PDB file of C-alpha atoms in Angstrom:
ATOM      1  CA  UNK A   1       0.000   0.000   0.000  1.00 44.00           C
ATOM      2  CA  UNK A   2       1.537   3.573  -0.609  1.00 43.00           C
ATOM      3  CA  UNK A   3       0.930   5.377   1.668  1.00 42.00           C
ATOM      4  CA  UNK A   4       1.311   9.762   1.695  1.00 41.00           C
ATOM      5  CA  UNK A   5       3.433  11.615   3.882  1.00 41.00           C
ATOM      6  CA  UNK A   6       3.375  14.611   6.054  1.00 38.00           C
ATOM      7  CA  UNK A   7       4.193  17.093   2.989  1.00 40.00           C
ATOM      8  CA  UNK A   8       1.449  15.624   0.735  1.00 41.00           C
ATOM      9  CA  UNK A   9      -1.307  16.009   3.744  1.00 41.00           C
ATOM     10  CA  UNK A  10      -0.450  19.683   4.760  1.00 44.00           C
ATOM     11  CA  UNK A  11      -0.349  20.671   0.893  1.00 48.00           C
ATOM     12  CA  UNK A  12      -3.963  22.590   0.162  1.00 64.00           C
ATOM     13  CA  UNK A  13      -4.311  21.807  -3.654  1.00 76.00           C
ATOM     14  CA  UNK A  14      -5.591  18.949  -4.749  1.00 89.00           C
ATOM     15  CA  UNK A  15      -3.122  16.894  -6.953  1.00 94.00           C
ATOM     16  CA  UNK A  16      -4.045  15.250 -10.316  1.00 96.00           C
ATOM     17  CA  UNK A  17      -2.124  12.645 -12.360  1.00 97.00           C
ATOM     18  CA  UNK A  18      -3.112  12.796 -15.940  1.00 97.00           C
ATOM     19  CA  UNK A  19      -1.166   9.515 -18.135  1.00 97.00           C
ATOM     20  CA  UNK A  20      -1.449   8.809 -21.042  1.00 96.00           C
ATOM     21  CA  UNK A  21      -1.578   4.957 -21.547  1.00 96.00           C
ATOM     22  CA  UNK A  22      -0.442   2.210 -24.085  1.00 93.00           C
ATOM     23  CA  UNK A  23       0.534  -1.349 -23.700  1.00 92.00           C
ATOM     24  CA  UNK A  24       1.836  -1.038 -20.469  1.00 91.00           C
ATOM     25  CA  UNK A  25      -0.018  -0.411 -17.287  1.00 93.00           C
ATOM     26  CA  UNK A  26       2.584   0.475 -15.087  1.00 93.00           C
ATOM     27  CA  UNK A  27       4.026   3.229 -16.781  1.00 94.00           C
ATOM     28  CA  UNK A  28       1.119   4.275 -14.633  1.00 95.00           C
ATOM     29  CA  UNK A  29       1.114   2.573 -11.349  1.00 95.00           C
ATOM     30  CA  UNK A  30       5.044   3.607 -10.995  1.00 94.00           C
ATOM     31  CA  UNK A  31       4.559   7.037 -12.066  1.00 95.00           C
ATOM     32  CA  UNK A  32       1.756   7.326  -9.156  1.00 95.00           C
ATOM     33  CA  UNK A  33       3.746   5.005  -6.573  1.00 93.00           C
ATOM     34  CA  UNK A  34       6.697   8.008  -7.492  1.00 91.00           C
ATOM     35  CA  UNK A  35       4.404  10.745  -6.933  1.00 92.00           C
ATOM     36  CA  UNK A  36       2.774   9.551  -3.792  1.00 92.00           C
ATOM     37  CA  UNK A  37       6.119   8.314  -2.224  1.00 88.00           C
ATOM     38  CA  UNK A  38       7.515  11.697  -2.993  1.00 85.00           C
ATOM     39  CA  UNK A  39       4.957  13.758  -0.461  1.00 86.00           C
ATOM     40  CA  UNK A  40       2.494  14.683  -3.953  1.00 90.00           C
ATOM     41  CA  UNK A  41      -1.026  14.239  -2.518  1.00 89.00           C
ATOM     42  CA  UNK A  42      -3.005  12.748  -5.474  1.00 95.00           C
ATOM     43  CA  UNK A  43      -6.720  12.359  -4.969  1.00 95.00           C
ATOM     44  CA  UNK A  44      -7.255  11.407  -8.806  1.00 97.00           C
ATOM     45  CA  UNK A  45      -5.983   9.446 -11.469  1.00 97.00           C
ATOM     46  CA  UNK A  46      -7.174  10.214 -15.296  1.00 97.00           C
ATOM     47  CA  UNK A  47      -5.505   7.297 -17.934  1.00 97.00           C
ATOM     48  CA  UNK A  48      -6.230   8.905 -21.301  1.00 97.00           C
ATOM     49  CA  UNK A  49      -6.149   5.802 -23.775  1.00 96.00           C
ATOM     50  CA  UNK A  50      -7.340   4.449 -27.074  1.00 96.00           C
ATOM     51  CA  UNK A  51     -10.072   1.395 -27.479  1.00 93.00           C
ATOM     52  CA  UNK A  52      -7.499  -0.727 -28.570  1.00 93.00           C
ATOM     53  CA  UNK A  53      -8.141  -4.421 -27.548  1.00 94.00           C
ATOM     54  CA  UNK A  54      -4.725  -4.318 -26.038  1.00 93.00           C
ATOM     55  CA  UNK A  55      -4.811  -0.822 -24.385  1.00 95.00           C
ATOM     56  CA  UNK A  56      -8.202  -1.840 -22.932  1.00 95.00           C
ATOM     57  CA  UNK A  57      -6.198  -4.798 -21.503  1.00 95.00           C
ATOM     58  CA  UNK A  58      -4.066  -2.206 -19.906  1.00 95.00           C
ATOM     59  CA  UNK A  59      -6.525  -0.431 -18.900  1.00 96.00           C
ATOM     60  CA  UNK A  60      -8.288  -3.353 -17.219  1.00 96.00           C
ATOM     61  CA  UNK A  61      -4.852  -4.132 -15.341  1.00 94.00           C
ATOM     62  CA  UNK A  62      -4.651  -0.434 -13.966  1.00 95.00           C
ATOM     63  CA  UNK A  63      -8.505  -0.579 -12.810  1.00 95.00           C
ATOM     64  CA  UNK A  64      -7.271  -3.517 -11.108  1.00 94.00           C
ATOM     65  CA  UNK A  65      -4.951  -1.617  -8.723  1.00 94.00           C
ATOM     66  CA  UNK A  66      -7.553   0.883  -7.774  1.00 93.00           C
ATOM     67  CA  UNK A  67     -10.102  -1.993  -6.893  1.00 92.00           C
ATOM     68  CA  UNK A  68      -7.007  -3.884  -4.507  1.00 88.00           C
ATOM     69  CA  UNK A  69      -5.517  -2.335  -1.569  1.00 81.00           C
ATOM     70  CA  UNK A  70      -3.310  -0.144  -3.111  1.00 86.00           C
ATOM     71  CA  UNK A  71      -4.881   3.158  -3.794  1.00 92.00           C
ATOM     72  CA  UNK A  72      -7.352   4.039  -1.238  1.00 91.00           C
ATOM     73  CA  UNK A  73      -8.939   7.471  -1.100  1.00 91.00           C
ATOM     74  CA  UNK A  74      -7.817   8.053  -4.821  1.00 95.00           C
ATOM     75  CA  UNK A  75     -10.116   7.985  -7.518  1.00 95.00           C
ATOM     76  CA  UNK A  76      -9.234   6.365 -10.941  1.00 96.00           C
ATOM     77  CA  UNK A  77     -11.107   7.514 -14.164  1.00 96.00           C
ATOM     78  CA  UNK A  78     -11.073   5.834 -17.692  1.00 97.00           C
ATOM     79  CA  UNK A  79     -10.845   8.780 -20.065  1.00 97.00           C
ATOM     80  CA  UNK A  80     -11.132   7.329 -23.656  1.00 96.00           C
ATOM     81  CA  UNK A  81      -9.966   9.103 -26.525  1.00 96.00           C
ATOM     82  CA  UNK A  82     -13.414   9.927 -28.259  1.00 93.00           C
ATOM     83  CA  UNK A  83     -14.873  11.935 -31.759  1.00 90.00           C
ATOM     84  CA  UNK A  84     -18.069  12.548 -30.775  1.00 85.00           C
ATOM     85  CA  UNK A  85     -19.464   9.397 -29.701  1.00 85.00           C
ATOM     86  CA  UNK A  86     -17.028   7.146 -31.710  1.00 90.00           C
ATOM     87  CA  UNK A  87     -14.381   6.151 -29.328  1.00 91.00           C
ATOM     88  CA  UNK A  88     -10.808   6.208 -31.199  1.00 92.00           C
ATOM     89  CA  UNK A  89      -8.975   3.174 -31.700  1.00 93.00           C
ATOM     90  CA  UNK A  90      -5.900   4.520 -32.938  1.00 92.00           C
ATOM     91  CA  UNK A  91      -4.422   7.330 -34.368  1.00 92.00           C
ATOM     92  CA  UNK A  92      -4.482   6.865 -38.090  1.00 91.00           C
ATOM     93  CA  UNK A  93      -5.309   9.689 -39.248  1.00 92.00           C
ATOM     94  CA  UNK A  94      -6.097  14.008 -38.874  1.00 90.00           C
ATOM     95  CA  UNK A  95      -9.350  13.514 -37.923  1.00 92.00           C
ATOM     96  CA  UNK A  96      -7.728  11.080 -34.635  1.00 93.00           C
ATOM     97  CA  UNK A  97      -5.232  13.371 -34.066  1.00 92.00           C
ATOM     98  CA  UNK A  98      -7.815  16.346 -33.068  1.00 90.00           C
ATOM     99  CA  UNK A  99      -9.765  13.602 -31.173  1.00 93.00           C
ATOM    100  CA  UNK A 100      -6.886  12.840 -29.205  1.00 94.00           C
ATOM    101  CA  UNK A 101      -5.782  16.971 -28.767  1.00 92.00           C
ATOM    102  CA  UNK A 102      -9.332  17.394 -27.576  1.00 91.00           C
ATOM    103  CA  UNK A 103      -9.170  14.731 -25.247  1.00 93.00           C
ATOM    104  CA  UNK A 104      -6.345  15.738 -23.626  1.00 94.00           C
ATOM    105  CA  UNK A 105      -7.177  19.499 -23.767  1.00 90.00           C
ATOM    106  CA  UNK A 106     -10.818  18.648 -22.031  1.00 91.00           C
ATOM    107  CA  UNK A 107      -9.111  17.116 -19.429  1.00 94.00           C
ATOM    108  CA  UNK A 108      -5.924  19.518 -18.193  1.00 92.00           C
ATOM    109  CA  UNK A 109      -8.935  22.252 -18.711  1.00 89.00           C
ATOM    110  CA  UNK A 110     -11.608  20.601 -16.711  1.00 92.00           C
ATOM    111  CA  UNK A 111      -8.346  19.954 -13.756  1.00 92.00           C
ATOM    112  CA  UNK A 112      -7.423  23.195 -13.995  1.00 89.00           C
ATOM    113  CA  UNK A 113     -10.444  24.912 -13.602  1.00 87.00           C
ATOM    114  CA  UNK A 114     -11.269  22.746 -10.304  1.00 90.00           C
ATOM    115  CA  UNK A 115      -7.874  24.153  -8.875  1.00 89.00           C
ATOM    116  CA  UNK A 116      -6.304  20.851  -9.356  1.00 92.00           C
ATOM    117  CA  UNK A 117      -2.038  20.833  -9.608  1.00 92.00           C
ATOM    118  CA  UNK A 118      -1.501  18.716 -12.854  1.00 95.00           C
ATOM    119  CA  UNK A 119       1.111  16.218 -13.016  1.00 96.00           C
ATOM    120  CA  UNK A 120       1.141  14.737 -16.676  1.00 96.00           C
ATOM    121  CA  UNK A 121       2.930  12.201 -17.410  1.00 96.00           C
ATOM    122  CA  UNK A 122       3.682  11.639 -20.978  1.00 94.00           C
ATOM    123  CA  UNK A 123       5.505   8.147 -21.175  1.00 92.00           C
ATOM    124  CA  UNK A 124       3.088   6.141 -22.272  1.00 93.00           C
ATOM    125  CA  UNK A 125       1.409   4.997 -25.187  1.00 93.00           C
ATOM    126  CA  UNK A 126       2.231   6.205 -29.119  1.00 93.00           C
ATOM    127  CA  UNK A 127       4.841   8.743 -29.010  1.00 93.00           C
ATOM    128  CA  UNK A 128       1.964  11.478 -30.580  1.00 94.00           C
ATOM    129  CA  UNK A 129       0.056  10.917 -27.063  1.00 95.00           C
ATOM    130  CA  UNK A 130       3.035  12.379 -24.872  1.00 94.00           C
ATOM    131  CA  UNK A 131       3.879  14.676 -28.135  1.00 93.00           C
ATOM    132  CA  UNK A 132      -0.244  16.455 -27.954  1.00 93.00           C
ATOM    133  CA  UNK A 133       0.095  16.371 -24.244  1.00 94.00           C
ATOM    134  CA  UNK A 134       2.938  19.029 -24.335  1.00 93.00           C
ATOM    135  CA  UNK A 135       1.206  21.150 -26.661  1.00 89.00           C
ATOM    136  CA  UNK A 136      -1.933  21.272 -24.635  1.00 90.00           C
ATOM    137  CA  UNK A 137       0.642  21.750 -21.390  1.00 90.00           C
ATOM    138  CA  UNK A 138       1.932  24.789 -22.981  1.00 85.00           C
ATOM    139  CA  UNK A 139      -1.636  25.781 -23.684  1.00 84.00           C
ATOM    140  CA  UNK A 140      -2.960  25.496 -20.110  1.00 85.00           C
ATOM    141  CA  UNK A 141      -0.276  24.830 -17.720  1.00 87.00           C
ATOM    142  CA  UNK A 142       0.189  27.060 -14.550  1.00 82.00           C
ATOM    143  CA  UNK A 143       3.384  27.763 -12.720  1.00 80.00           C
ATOM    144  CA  UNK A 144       2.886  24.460 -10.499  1.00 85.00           C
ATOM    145  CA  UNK A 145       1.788  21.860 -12.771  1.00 90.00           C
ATOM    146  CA  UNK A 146       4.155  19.831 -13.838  1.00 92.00           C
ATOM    147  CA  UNK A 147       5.122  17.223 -17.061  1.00 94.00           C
ATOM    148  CA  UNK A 148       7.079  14.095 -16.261  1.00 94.00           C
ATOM    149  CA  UNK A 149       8.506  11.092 -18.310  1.00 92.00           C
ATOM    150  CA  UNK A 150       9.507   8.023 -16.615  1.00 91.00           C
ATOM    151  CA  UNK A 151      12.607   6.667 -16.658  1.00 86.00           C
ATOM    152  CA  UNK A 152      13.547   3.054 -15.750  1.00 80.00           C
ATOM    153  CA  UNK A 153      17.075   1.455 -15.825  1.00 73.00           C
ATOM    154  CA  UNK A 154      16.939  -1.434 -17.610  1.00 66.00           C
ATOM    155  CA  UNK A 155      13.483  -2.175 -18.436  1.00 65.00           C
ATOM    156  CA  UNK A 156      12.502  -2.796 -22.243  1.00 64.00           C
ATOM    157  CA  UNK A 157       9.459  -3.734 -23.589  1.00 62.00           C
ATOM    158  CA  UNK A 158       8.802  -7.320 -23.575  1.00 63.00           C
ATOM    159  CA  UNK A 159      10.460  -7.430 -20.098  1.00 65.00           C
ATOM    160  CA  UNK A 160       8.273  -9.262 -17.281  1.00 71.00           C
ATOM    161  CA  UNK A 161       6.199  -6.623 -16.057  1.00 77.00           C
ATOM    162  CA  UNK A 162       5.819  -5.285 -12.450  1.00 84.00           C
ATOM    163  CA  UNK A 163       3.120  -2.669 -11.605  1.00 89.00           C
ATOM    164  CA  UNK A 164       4.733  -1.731  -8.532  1.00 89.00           C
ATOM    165  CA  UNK A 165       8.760  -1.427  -7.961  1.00 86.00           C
ATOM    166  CA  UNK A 166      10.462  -2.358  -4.370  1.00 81.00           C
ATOM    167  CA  UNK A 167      12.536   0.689  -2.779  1.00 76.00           C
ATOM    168  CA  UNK A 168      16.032   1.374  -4.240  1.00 74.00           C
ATOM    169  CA  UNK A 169      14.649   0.201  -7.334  1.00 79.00           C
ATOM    170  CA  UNK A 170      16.299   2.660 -10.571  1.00 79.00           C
ATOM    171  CA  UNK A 171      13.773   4.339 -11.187  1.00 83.00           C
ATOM    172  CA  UNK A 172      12.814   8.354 -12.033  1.00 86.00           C
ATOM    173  CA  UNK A 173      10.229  10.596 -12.598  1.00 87.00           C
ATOM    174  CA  UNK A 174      12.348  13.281 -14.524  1.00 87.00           C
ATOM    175  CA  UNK A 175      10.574  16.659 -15.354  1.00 86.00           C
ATOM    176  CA  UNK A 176       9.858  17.718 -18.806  1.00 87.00           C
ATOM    177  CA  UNK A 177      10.319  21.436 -19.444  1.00 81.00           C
ATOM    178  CA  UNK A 178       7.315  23.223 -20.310  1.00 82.00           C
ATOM    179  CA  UNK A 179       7.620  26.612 -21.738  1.00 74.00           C
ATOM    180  CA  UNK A 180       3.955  27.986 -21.311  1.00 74.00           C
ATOM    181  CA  UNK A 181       2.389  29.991 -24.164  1.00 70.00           C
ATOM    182  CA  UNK A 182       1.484  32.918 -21.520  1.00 66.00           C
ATOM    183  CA  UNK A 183       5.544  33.020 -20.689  1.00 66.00           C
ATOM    184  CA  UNK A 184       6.312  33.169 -24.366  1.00 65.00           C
ATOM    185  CA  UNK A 185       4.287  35.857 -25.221  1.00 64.00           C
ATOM    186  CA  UNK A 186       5.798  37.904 -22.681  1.00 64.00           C
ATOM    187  CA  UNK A 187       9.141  37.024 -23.868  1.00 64.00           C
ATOM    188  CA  UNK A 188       8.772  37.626 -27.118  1.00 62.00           C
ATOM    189  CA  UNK A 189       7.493  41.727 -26.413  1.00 63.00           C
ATOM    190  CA  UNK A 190      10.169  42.336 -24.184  1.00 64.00           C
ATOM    191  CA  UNK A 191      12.754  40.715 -26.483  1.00 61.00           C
ATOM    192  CA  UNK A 192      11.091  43.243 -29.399  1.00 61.00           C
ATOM    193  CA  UNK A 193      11.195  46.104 -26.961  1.00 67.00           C
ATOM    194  CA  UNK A 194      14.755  45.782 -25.882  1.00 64.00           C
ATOM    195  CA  UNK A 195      17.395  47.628 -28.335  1.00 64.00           C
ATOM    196  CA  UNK A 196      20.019  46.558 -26.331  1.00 64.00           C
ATOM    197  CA  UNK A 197      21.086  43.156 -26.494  1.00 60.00           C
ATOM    198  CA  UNK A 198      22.346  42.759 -23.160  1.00 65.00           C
ATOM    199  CA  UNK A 199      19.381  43.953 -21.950  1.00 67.00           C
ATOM    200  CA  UNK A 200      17.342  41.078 -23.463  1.00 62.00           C
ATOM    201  CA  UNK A 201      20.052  38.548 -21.989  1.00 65.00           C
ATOM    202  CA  UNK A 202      19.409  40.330 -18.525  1.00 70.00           C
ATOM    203  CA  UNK A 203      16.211  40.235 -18.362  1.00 68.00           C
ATOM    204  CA  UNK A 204      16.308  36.430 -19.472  1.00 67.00           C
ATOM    205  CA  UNK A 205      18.528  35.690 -16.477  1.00 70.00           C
ATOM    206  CA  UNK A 206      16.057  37.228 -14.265  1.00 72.00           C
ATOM    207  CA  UNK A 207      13.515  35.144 -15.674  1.00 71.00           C
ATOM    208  CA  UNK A 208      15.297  32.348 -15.175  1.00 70.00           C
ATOM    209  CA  UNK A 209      16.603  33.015 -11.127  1.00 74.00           C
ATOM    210  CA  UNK A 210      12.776  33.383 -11.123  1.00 74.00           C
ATOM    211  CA  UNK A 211      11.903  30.121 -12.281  1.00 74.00           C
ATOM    212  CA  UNK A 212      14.734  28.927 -10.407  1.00 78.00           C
ATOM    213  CA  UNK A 213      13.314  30.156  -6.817  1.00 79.00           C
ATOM    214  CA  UNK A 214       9.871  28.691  -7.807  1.00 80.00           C
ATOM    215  CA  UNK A 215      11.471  25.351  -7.881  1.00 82.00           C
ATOM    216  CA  UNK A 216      13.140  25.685  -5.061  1.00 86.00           C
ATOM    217  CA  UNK A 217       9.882  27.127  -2.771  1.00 86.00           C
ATOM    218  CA  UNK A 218       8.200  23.848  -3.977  1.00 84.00           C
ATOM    219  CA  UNK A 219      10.866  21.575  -2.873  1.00 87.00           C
ATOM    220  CA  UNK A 220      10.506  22.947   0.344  1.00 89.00           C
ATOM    221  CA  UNK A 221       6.982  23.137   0.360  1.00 85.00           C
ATOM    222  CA  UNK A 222       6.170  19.776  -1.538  1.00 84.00           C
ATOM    223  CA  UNK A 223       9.177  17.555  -0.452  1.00 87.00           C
ATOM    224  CA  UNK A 224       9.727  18.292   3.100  1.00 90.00           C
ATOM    225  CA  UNK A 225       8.481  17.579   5.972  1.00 92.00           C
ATOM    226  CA  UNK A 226       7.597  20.103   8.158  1.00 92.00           C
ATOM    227  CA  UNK A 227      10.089  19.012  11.271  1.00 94.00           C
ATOM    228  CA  UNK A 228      12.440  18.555   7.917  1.00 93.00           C
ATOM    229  CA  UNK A 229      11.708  22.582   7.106  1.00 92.00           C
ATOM    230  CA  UNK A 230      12.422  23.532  10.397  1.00 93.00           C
ATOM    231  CA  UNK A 231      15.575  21.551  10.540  1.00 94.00           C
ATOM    232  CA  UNK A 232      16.915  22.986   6.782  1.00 93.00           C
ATOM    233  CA  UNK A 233      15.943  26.560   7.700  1.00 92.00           C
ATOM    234  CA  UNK A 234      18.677  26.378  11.064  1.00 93.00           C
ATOM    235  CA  UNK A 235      21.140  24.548   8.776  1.00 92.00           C
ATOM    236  CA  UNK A 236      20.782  27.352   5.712  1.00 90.00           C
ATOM    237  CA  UNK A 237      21.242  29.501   8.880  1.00 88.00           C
ATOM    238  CA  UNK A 238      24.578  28.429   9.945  1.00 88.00           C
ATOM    239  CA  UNK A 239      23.453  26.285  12.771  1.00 92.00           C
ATOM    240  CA  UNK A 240      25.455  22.653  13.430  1.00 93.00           C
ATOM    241  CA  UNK A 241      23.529  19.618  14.230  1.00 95.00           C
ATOM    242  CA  UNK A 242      24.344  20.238  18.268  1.00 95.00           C
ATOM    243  CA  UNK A 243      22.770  23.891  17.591  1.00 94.00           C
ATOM    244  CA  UNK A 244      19.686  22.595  16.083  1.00 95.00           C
ATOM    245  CA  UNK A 245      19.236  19.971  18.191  1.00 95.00           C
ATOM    246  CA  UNK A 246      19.168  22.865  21.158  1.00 95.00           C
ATOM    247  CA  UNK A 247      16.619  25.085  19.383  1.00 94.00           C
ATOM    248  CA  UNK A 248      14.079  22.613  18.497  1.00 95.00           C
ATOM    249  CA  UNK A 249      14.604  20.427  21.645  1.00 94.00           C
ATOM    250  CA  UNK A 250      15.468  17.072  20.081  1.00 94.00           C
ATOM    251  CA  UNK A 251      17.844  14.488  20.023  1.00 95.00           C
ATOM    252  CA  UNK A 252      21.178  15.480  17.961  1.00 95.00           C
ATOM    253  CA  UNK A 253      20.858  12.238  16.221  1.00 95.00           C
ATOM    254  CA  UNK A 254      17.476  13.001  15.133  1.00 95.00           C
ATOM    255  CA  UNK A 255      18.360  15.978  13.628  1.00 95.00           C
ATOM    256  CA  UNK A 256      21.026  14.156  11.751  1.00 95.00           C
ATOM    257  CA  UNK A 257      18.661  11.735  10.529  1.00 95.00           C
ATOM    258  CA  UNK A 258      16.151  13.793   9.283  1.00 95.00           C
ATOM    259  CA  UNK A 259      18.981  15.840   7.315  1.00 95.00           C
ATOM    260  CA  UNK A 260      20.100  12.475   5.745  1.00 94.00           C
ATOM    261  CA  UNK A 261      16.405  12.156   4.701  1.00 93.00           C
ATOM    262  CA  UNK A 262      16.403  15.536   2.965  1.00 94.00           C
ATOM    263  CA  UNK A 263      19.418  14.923   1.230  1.00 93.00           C
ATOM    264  CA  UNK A 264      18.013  11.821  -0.373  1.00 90.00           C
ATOM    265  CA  UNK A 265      14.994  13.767  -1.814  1.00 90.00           C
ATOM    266  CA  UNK A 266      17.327  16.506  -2.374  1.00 90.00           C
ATOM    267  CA  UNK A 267      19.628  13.882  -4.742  1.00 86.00           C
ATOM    268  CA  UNK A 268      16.651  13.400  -6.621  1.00 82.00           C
ATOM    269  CA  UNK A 269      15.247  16.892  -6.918  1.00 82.00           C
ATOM    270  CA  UNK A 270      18.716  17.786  -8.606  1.00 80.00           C
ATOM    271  CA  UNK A 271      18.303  15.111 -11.059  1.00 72.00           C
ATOM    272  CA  UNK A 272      21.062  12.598  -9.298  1.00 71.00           C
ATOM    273  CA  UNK A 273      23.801  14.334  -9.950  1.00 72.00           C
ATOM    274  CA  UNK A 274      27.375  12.979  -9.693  1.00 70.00           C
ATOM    275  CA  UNK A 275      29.161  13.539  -6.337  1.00 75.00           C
ATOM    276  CA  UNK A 276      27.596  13.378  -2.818  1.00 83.00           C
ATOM    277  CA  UNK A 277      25.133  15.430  -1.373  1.00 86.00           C
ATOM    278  CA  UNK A 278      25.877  16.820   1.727  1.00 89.00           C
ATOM    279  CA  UNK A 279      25.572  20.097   3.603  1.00 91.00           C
ATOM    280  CA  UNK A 280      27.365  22.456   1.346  1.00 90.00           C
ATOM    281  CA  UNK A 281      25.457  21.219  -1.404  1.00 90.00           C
ATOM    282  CA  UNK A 282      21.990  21.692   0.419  1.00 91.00           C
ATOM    283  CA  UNK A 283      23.477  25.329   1.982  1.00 90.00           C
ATOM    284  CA  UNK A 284      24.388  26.276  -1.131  1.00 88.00           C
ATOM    285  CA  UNK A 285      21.020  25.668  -2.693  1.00 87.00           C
ATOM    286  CA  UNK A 286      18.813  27.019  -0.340  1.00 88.00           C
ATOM    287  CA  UNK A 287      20.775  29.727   2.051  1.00 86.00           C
ATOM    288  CA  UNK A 288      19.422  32.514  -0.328  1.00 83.00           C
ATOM    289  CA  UNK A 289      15.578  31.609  -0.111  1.00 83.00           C
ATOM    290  CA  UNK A 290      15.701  31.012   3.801  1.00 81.00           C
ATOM    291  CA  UNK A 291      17.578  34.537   3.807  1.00 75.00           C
ATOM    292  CA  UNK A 292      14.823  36.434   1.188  1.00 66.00           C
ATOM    293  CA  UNK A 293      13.294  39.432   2.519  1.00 44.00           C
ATOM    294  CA  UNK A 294       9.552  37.836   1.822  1.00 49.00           C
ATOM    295  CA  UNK A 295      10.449  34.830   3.596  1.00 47.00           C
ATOM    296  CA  UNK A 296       9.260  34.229   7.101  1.00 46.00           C
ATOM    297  CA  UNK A 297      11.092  31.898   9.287  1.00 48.00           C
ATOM    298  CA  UNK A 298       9.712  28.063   9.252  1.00 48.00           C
ATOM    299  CA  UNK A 299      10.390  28.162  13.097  1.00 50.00           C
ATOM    300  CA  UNK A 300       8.300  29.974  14.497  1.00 43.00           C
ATOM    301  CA  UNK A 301       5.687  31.232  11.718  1.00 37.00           C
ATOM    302  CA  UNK A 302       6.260  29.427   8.165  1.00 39.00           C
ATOM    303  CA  UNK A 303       4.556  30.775   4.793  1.00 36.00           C
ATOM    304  CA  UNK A 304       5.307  26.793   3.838  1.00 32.00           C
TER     305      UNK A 304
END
């Protein structure tokens, strides 16, 4: 059973995976068990897929895992790909193309507009699913939603299947950039505004520390813990283990274990870079936001 942790229950959006699906059912299950084991509170499952005899067998397999003990609380819902009331079987031509666009459009819209967070993963089925379902995240995303495409090491098709993997498995969710239509628009006029080239590059880097301190408020609001925020906040504040133990009254080994904890989830919010991660690496990231003017310290009153 996966199970959510502290960061997924305190987080006040509700959390939607939207996959698209092919031959394999657990290109959904693991991109889920991923989510859910990485604090993402999903409430609802959408599997956008074609009638297919063997994508309906897929489907059939995923249903399964809501119906067993694995999923409880989360809702699972067939979406087929439709034209009307013709449901599509596979993408042969224009007219299944705009079927499937509309599909997938109708349902980011219809999350969206219900204040859902999207997360859409795009590995499975034909590679035109995952390719429509960028074009209608561009569309519609906002700044929280989120693409992914699953990586596994090893796995190829054909291979005996597992819907769920055991822990320390190889296995990623890695994020698929997303440059929004609403961002582009506003890069484009300033880029034909600005004479001065260096001026354009500037105000691209801005954009991008930008983006960059998004990322890093939702790691800290979506990854951690909140005993984990507390401890991260003291260490981006120059406080030892012995220091943080004294301020939060707990155990110095406690404090060291939930810092090896963060810099596990850490590992994989870089990516899994080369190299350990350690306490430079975490102060490094994170020293600036804990020292922002608009943030407000995690101990004691927390805007996370």
């Amino acid at each position: 059973m996966i199970k959510m942790n502290a960061a997924g229950r305190d987080r006040q959006n509700p959390e939607i995976l939207i996959a698209t699906l092919g031959v394999e059912p657990q290109v959904v299950t693991i991109t889920l068990d991923r989510l859910l084991a990485g604090g993402r509170a999903v409430s609802e499952v959408a599997v956008v897929y074609t009638e297919n005899p063997v994508v309906q067998k897929a489907m059939d397999m995923v249903a399964g895992e809501f119906r067993s003990r694995f999923y409880p609380g989360i809702q699972l819902r067939p979406v087929p790909v439709t034209a009307g009331q013709e449901k599509i079987r596979d993408f042969c031509n224009n007219a299944d193309l705009q079927a499937l666009l509309r599909t997938l459009y109708g349902e980011v819209r219809r999350a969206r507009q219900q204040g859902f967070i999207v997360h859409l993963c795009v590995s499975g089925g034909r590679k035109v699913m995952g390719i429509m379902a960028m074009v209608v995240a561009q569309l519609l995303f906002g700044p929280e939603d989120c693409a992914w495409h699953l990586v596994t090491e090893g796995w190829q098709p054909g291979d005996r299947r597992r819907l769920h993997l055991p822990a320390g498995e190889k296995v990623w969710l890695v994020p698929v950039p997303v440059l929004r239509w609403q961002e582009a628009g506003t890069l484009v006029r300033a880029v034909t505004e600005l004479d001065d080239p260096a001026e354009v590059v500037a105000w691209y880097e801005k954009l991008t520390r930008d983006e960059r301190a998004k990322r890093k408020g939702e790691f800290i609001r979506h990854w951690l813990t909140p005993a984990e925020r507390q401890v991260v906040e003291l260490a981006c504040r120059g406080l030892d283990n012995k220091a943080i133990a004294a301020r939060l009254y707990k155990k110095e080994q406690t404090v060291a274990n939930q810092l090896r904890s963060v810099y596990e989830k850490l590992r994989e919010w870089l990516g899994y870079p080369a190299g350990t991660i350690e306490r430079s690496v975490l102060i490094a990231e994170f020293s600036s936001y804990f020292l922002s003017e608009t943030f407000s310290s995690s101990v004691g009153t927390s805007r996370v």
